[in-house]
PDB file of C-alpha atoms in Angstrom:
ATOM      1  CA  MET K1452      47.630  88.329  14.759  1.00  0.00           C
ATOM      2  CA  SER K1453      44.187  88.669  13.251  1.00  0.00           C
ATOM      3  CA  ALA K1454      41.103  86.756  14.407  1.00  0.00           C
ATOM      4  CA  VAL K1455      41.277  84.601  11.240  1.00  0.00           C
ATOM      5  CA  SER K1456      44.906  83.744  11.900  1.00  0.00           C
ATOM      6  CA  ASP K1457      44.124  82.891  15.487  1.00  0.00           C
ATOM      7  CA  ARG K1458      41.367  80.472  14.370  1.00  0.00           C
ATOM      8  CA  ARG K1459      43.737  78.836  11.847  1.00  0.00           C
ATOM      9  CA  ALA K1460      46.402  78.450  14.521  1.00  0.00           C
ATOM     10  CA  THR K1461      43.922  76.747  16.821  1.00  0.00           C
ATOM     11  CA  ASP K1462      43.076  73.134  16.061  1.00  0.00           C
ATOM     12  CA  ASN K1463      39.447  72.880  16.913  1.00  0.00           C
ATOM     13  CA  PHE K1464      39.399  69.139  16.243  1.00  0.00           C
ATOM     14  CA  ALA K1465      42.549  68.075  18.180  1.00  0.00           C
ATOM     15  CA  HIS K1466      40.420  66.072  20.578  1.00  0.00           C
ATOM     16  CA  LEU K1467      39.356  63.855  17.693  1.00  0.00           C
ATOM     17  CA  ASP K1468      42.921  63.014  16.533  1.00  0.00           C
ATOM     18  CA  ALA K1469      43.413  59.743  18.406  1.00  0.00           C
ATOM     19  CA  ILE K1470      39.918  58.319  17.782  1.00  0.00           C
ATOM     20  CA  GLY K1471      40.139  59.455  14.164  1.00  0.00           C
ATOM     21  CA  ARG K1472      43.431  57.754  13.551  1.00  0.00           C
ATOM     22  CA  ALA K1473      42.257  54.521  15.194  1.00  0.00           C
ATOM     23  CA  THR K1474      38.914  54.571  13.250  1.00  0.00           C
ATOM     24  CA  GLN K1475      40.580  55.422   9.945  1.00  0.00           C
ATOM     25  CA  ALA K1476      42.980  52.594  10.399  1.00  0.00           C
ATOM     26  CA  GLU K1477      40.154  50.184  11.147  1.00  0.00           C
ATOM     27  CA  VAL K1478      37.757  51.335   8.494  1.00  0.00           C
ATOM     28  CA  MET K1479      40.375  51.584   5.757  1.00  0.00           C
ATOM     29  CA  CYS K1480      42.170  48.433   6.836  1.00  0.00           C
ATOM     30  CA  VAL K1481      45.609  50.078   7.075  1.00  0.00           C
ATOM     31  CA  PRO K1482      48.145  50.126   9.897  1.00  0.00           C
ATOM     32  CA  ALA K1483      47.662  53.208  12.119  1.00  0.00           C
ATOM     33  CA  GLU K1484      51.258  54.256  11.513  1.00  0.00           C
ATOM     34  CA  PHE K1485      50.391  54.864   7.803  1.00  0.00           C
ATOM     35  CA  ILE K1486      48.085  57.675   8.873  1.00  0.00           C
ATOM     36  CA  ASP K1487      50.501  60.615   9.047  1.00  0.00           C
ATOM     37  CA  ASN K1488      48.886  63.884   7.989  1.00  0.00           C
ATOM     38  CA  GLU K1489      50.255  67.395   7.827  1.00  0.00           C
ATOM     39  CA  PRO K1490      48.425  69.356  10.600  1.00  0.00           C
ATOM     40  CA  GLY K1491      45.642  71.435   9.194  1.00  0.00           C
ATOM     41  CA  SER K1492      45.663  69.697   5.828  1.00  0.00           C
ATOM     42  CA  VAL K1493      42.514  68.297   4.169  1.00  0.00           C
ATOM     43  CA  SER K1494      43.785  64.751   5.102  1.00  0.00           C
ATOM     44  CA  ASP K1495      44.130  65.863   8.728  1.00  0.00           C
ATOM     45  CA  LEU K1496      40.611  67.204   8.756  1.00  0.00           C
ATOM     46  CA  ALA K1497      39.325  64.059   7.157  1.00  0.00           C
ATOM     47  CA  THR K1498      41.072  61.928   9.814  1.00  0.00           C
ATOM     48  CA  LYS K1499      39.744  64.019  12.696  1.00  0.00           C
ATOM     49  CA  VAL K1500      36.249  65.007  11.472  1.00  0.00           C
ATOM     50  CA  VAL K1501      35.263  62.254   9.028  1.00  0.00           C
ATOM     51  CA  PHE K1502      36.734  59.279  10.859  1.00  0.00           C
ATOM     52  CA  GLY K1503      36.940  60.791  14.343  1.00  0.00           C
ATOM     53  CA  ASP K1504      33.400  61.960  14.358  1.00  0.00           C
ATOM     54  CA  LEU K1505      31.177  60.880  11.511  1.00  0.00           C
ATOM     55  CA  TRP K1506      32.237  57.173  11.331  1.00  0.00           C
ATOM     56  CA  ASN K1507      31.712  56.971  15.143  1.00  0.00           C
ATOM     57  CA  ARG K1508      28.169  58.352  15.314  1.00  0.00           C
ATOM     58  CA  PRO K1509      25.422  56.121  16.515  1.00  0.00           C
ATOM     59  CA  GLY K1510      22.598  55.140  14.154  1.00  0.00           C
ATOM     60  CA  LEU K1511      24.522  53.287  11.350  1.00  0.00           C
ATOM     61  CA  THR K1512      26.913  50.409  11.574  1.00  0.00           C
ATOM     62  CA  VAL K1513      30.256  50.569   9.882  1.00  0.00           C
ATOM     63  CA  ARG K1514      28.931  48.216   7.225  1.00  0.00           C
ATOM     64  CA  GLU K1515      25.975  50.494   6.567  1.00  0.00           C
ATOM     65  CA  ARG K1516      28.290  53.518   6.348  1.00  0.00           C
ATOM     66  CA  ARG K1517      30.444  51.625   3.854  1.00  0.00           C
ATOM     67  CA  ILE K1518      27.351  51.026   1.654  1.00  0.00           C
ATOM     68  CA  VAL K1519      26.360  54.697   1.789  1.00  0.00           C
ATOM     69  CA  THR K1520      29.931  55.866   1.132  1.00  0.00           C
ATOM     70  CA  LEU K1521      30.471  53.521  -1.769  1.00  0.00           C
ATOM     71  CA  THR K1522      27.162  54.536  -3.332  1.00  0.00           C
ATOM     72  CA  VAL K1523      28.015  58.180  -3.139  1.00  0.00           C
ATOM     73  CA  LEU K1524      31.496  57.542  -4.519  1.00  0.00           C
ATOM     74  CA  ALA K1525      29.938  55.618  -7.365  1.00  0.00           C
ATOM     75  CA  MET K1526      27.600  58.518  -8.094  1.00  0.00           C
ATOM     76  CA  LEU K1527      30.538  60.919  -8.084  1.00  0.00           C
ATOM     77  CA  GLN K1528      32.426  58.450 -10.380  1.00  0.00           C
ATOM     78  CA  ALA K1529      35.287  58.594  -7.923  1.00  0.00           C
ATOM     79  CA  ASN K1530      36.811  55.497  -9.389  1.00  0.00           C
ATOM     80  CA  GLN K1531      40.450  56.670  -9.476  1.00  0.00           C
ATOM     81  CA  VAL K1532      41.336  56.977  -5.789  1.00  0.00           C
ATOM     82  CA  HIS K1533      38.567  56.955  -3.154  1.00  0.00           C
ATOM     83  CA  GLY K1534      36.345  54.414  -4.779  1.00  0.00           C
ATOM     84  CA  PRO K1535      39.025  51.749  -4.958  1.00  0.00           C
ATOM     85  CA  LEU K1536      40.310  52.540  -1.419  1.00  0.00           C
ATOM     86  CA  HIS K1537      36.881  52.107   0.051  1.00  0.00           C
ATOM     87  CA  ALA K1538      35.922  49.082  -2.053  1.00  0.00           C
ATOM     88  CA  LYS K1539      39.198  47.313  -1.078  1.00  0.00           C
ATOM     89  CA  ALA K1540      38.638  48.190   2.601  1.00  0.00           C
ATOM     90  CA  ALA K1541      35.052  46.866   2.391  1.00  0.00           C
ATOM     91  CA  LEU K1542      36.402  43.538   1.045  1.00  0.00           C
ATOM     92  CA  ASP K1543      39.490  43.442   3.393  1.00  0.00           C
ATOM     93  CA  SER K1544      37.322  44.018   6.467  1.00  0.00           C
ATOM     94  CA  GLY K1545      34.790  41.437   5.486  1.00  0.00           C
ATOM     95  CA  ASP K1546      31.961  43.961   5.739  1.00  0.00           C
ATOM     96  CA  LEU K1547      31.021  43.390   2.098  1.00  0.00           C
ATOM     97  CA  THR K1548      31.724  40.559  -0.332  1.00  0.00           C
ATOM     98  CA  GLU K1549      32.579  40.851  -4.007  1.00  0.00           C
ATOM     99  CA  ASP K1550      29.040  39.552  -4.804  1.00  0.00           C
ATOM    100  CA  GLU K1551      27.488  42.262  -2.617  1.00  0.00           C
ATOM    101  CA  LEU K1552      29.564  44.995  -4.343  1.00  0.00           C
ATOM    102  CA  ARG K1553      28.437  43.683  -7.719  1.00  0.00           C
ATOM    103  CA  GLU K1554      24.812  43.648  -6.543  1.00  0.00           C
ATOM    104  CA  MET K1555      25.330  47.328  -5.482  1.00  0.00           C
ATOM    105  CA  ALA K1556      26.400  48.009  -9.119  1.00  0.00           C
ATOM    106  CA  ALA K1557      23.181  46.519 -10.368  1.00  0.00           C
ATOM    107  CA  GLN K1558      21.063  48.619  -7.976  1.00  0.00           C
ATOM    108  CA  ILE K1559      23.043  51.695  -8.930  1.00  0.00           C
ATOM    109  CA  ALA K1560      22.469  50.996 -12.645  1.00  0.00           C
ATOM    110  CA  TYR K1561      18.761  51.279 -12.306  1.00  0.00           C
ATOM    111  CA  TYR K1562      18.746  54.379 -10.053  1.00  0.00           C
ATOM    112  CA  ALA K1563      21.749  56.311 -11.323  1.00  0.00           C
ATOM    113  CA  GLY K1564      22.423  54.943 -14.817  1.00  0.00           C
ATOM    114  CA  TRP K1565      24.456  52.293 -16.552  1.00  0.00           C
ATOM    115  CA  PRO K1566      27.606  54.311 -17.096  1.00  0.00           C
ATOM    116  CA  ILE K1567      27.885  55.130 -13.425  1.00  0.00           C
ATOM    117  CA  ALA K1568      27.194  51.470 -12.490  1.00  0.00           C
ATOM    118  CA  THR K1569      29.740  50.223 -15.028  1.00  0.00           C
ATOM    119  CA  ALA K1570      32.377  52.588 -13.640  1.00  0.00           C
ATOM    120  CA  PHE K1571      31.618  51.222 -10.138  1.00  0.00           C
ATOM    121  CA  GLU K1572      31.782  47.658 -11.320  1.00  0.00           C
ATOM    122  CA  TRP K1573      35.111  48.501 -13.019  1.00  0.00           C
ATOM    123  CA  THR K1574      36.301  49.688  -9.572  1.00  0.00           C
ATOM    124  CA  VAL K1575      35.296  46.350  -8.103  1.00  0.00           C
ATOM    125  CA  ASP K1576      37.108  44.565 -10.960  1.00  0.00           C
ATOM    126  CA  LYS K1577      40.207  46.660 -10.282  1.00  0.00           C
ATOM    127  CA  VAL K1578      40.376  45.878  -6.512  1.00  0.00           C
ATOM    128  CA  THR K1579      39.680  42.198  -7.071  1.00  0.00           C
ATOM    129  CA  GLY K1580      42.260  41.881  -9.854  1.00  0.00           C
ATOM    130  CA  LYS K1581      39.704  40.842 -12.446  1.00  0.00           C
ATOM    131  CA  LYS K1582      40.610  43.521 -15.019  1.00  0.00           C
ATOM    132  CA  THR K1583      43.431  45.820 -15.927  1.00  0.00           C
ATOM    133  CA  GLU K1584      43.516  49.552 -15.515  1.00  0.00           C
ATOM    134  CA  VAL K1585      41.868  51.492 -18.310  1.00  0.00           C
ATOM    135  CA  GLU K1586      45.184  53.130 -18.933  1.00  0.00           C
ATOM    136  CA  ASP K1587      46.667  49.677 -19.691  1.00  0.00           C
ATOM    137  CA  LEU K1588      44.203  48.907 -22.482  1.00  0.00           C
TER     138      LEU K1588
END
């Protein structure tokens, strides 16, 4: 077995699995049993590294991390999957209100542009049931 194969066979982040699953369930407001990733997959790495480590670092609260995450997702126009998932989790957890999400859209409009802010606000509309999907129009 080559050195590269040995590294791939070793899960360097296994110690973060339990805390990652618990944190992901809490942050995303889903039952822990829904978090079932193929070992070594991108989802598995996200659970272990993003939720097991990053979301547990000191310095920012979960609420503050949500604001940063939602702002970055808005900038990336990630309004198909990750934006709605995180916006819904922010609302479901009570960390952010619909009014606060809409105020974020206003702030984003001035710093990132109106199309990006409008796409983010559409994401808020989608998760709050205020508008239909673009595909439904």
